[in-house]
Amino acid sequence: MTLQEYDYARERPSKLAASCLLLALTMKNLGGWTPTLEHYSGYCAQDLHPLVRRLNFLLTYQPCDKLKAVRTKYSHRVFFEVAKVTPMDMLKLEEILKSC
């Protein structure tokens, strides 16, 4: 989804990937940011919180008719329909991020 958003081009790819992973773990209730993830990524959970919030907000956007190729591709079952994932409630996300 960030491929179509210019604002994310200035983010470090490693930080963007780590933030996506943290959001995915949170959305699927698979645990939080572990010391192992912190060690290998180089990011603590608090460093990722602002970007995680932005990524979750990005999921609420309705796609523009001109920029729907990525969303269409990742809406296919081959890619587990990840583009159809419902974003987290922002208040619930805040509560979870505060506990990290």
CSV table of C-alpha atoms in Angstrom, one decimal:
chain,number,residue,atom,x,y,z
A,1,MET,CA,0.0,0.0,0.0
A,2,THR,CA,2.9,2.4,0.7
A,3,LEU,CA,4.1,1.9,-2.8
A,4,GLN,CA,1.5,4.4,-4.0
A,5,GLU,CA,2.1,7.0,-1.3
A,6,TYR,CA,4.8,9.5,-1.7
A,7,ASP,CA,4.9,10.3,2.0
A,8,TYR,CA,6.4,6.9,2.8
A,9,ALA,CA,9.3,7.3,0.3
A,10,ARG,CA,11.3,9.2,2.9
A,11,GLU,CA,11.0,6.4,5.5
A,12,ARG,CA,13.8,3.9,5.9
A,13,PRO,CA,12.8,0.7,4.2
A,14,SER,CA,13.9,-1.3,7.4
A,15,LYS,CA,11.8,0.9,9.6
A,16,LEU,CA,8.8,0.7,7.3
A,17,ALA,CA,9.2,-3.1,7.2
A,18,ALA,CA,9.5,-3.3,11.0
A,19,SER,CA,6.4,-1.1,11.5
A,20,CYS,CA,4.4,-3.2,9.0
A,21,LEU,CA,5.4,-6.3,11.0
A,22,LEU,CA,4.4,-4.8,14.3
A,23,LEU,CA,1.1,-3.7,12.9
A,24,ALA,CA,0.5,-7.2,11.4
A,25,LEU,CA,1.4,-8.9,14.7
A,26,THR,CA,-1.0,-6.5,16.5
A,27,MET,CA,-3.8,-7.0,14.1
A,28,LYS,CA,-3.6,-10.8,14.2
A,29,ASN,CA,-3.1,-10.9,18.0
A,30,LEU,CA,0.2,-12.7,17.5
A,31,GLY,CA,2.1,-11.0,20.3
A,32,GLY,CA,4.0,-7.8,20.5
A,33,TRP,CA,7.5,-6.6,19.7
A,34,THR,CA,9.9,-9.1,21.4
A,35,PRO,CA,13.5,-8.5,22.4
A,36,THR,CA,14.5,-10.8,19.5
A,37,LEU,CA,12.7,-8.6,17.0
A,38,GLU,CA,14.2,-5.5,18.6
A,39,HIS,CA,17.7,-7.0,18.4
A,40,TYR,CA,17.5,-8.1,14.8
A,41,SER,CA,15.6,-5.1,13.4
A,42,GLY,CA,17.5,-2.5,15.5
A,43,TYR,CA,14.2,-0.7,16.4
A,44,CYS,CA,12.5,-0.6,19.8
A,45,ALA,CA,8.7,-0.7,19.7
A,46,GLN,CA,8.4,3.0,20.8
A,47,ASP,CA,10.4,4.0,17.7
A,48,LEU,CA,7.8,2.4,15.5
A,49,HIS,CA,4.6,3.6,17.1
A,50,PRO,CA,4.1,6.8,15.0
A,51,LEU,CA,4.6,4.9,11.7
A,52,VAL,CA,2.4,2.0,12.9
A,53,ARG,CA,-0.4,4.6,13.5
A,54,ARG,CA,0.1,6.1,10.0
A,55,LEU,CA,0.1,2.7,8.4
A,56,ASN,CA,-3.2,1.7,10.1
A,57,PHE,CA,-4.7,5.0,9.0
A,58,LEU,CA,-3.5,4.3,5.4
A,59,LEU,CA,-5.6,1.1,5.5
A,60,THR,CA,-8.8,3.2,5.9
A,61,TYR,CA,-8.2,5.1,2.6
A,62,GLN,CA,-10.5,4.2,-0.3
A,63,PRO,CA,-8.4,3.5,-3.4
A,64,CYS,CA,-8.3,6.1,-6.1
A,65,ASP,CA,-9.5,4.7,-9.4
A,66,LYS,CA,-6.2,5.5,-11.1
A,67,LEU,CA,-4.0,3.8,-8.4
A,68,LYS,CA,-5.7,0.5,-7.8
A,69,ALA,CA,-3.3,-2.0,-9.3
A,70,VAL,CA,-1.5,-2.8,-6.0
A,71,ARG,CA,-4.7,-3.1,-4.1
A,72,THR,CA,-6.2,-5.3,-6.8
A,73,LYS,CA,-3.2,-7.5,-6.9
A,74,TYR,CA,-3.1,-8.1,-3.1
A,75,SER,CA,-6.8,-8.6,-3.0
A,76,HIS,CA,-6.3,-11.9,-4.7
A,77,ARG,CA,-6.4,-15.2,-2.8
A,78,VAL,CA,-2.9,-16.1,-4.0
A,79,PHE,CA,-1.7,-13.2,-1.8
A,80,PHE,CA,-4.1,-14.2,1.0
A,81,GLU,CA,-6.3,-11.1,0.3
A,82,VAL,CA,-4.1,-8.9,2.5
A,83,ALA,CA,-5.4,-5.8,0.9
A,84,LYS,CA,-8.9,-6.6,2.2
A,85,VAL,CA,-7.8,-6.7,5.9
A,86,THR,CA,-9.9,-4.4,8.0
A,87,PRO,CA,-7.9,-1.7,9.8
A,88,MET,CA,-7.8,-1.7,13.6
A,89,ASP,CA,-9.9,0.7,15.6
A,90,MET,CA,-7.5,3.6,16.3
A,91,LEU,CA,-8.4,3.6,20.0
A,92,LYS,CA,-7.8,-0.1,20.4
A,93,LEU,CA,-4.5,0.3,18.6
A,94,GLU,CA,-3.5,3.2,20.9
A,95,GLU,CA,-4.2,1.0,24.0
A,96,ILE,CA,-2.1,-1.8,22.6
A,97,LEU,CA,0.8,0.4,21.6
A,98,LYS,CA,0.8,2.1,25.1
A,99,SER,CA,1.2,-1.4,26.7
A,100,CYS,CA,4.2,-2.2,24.5
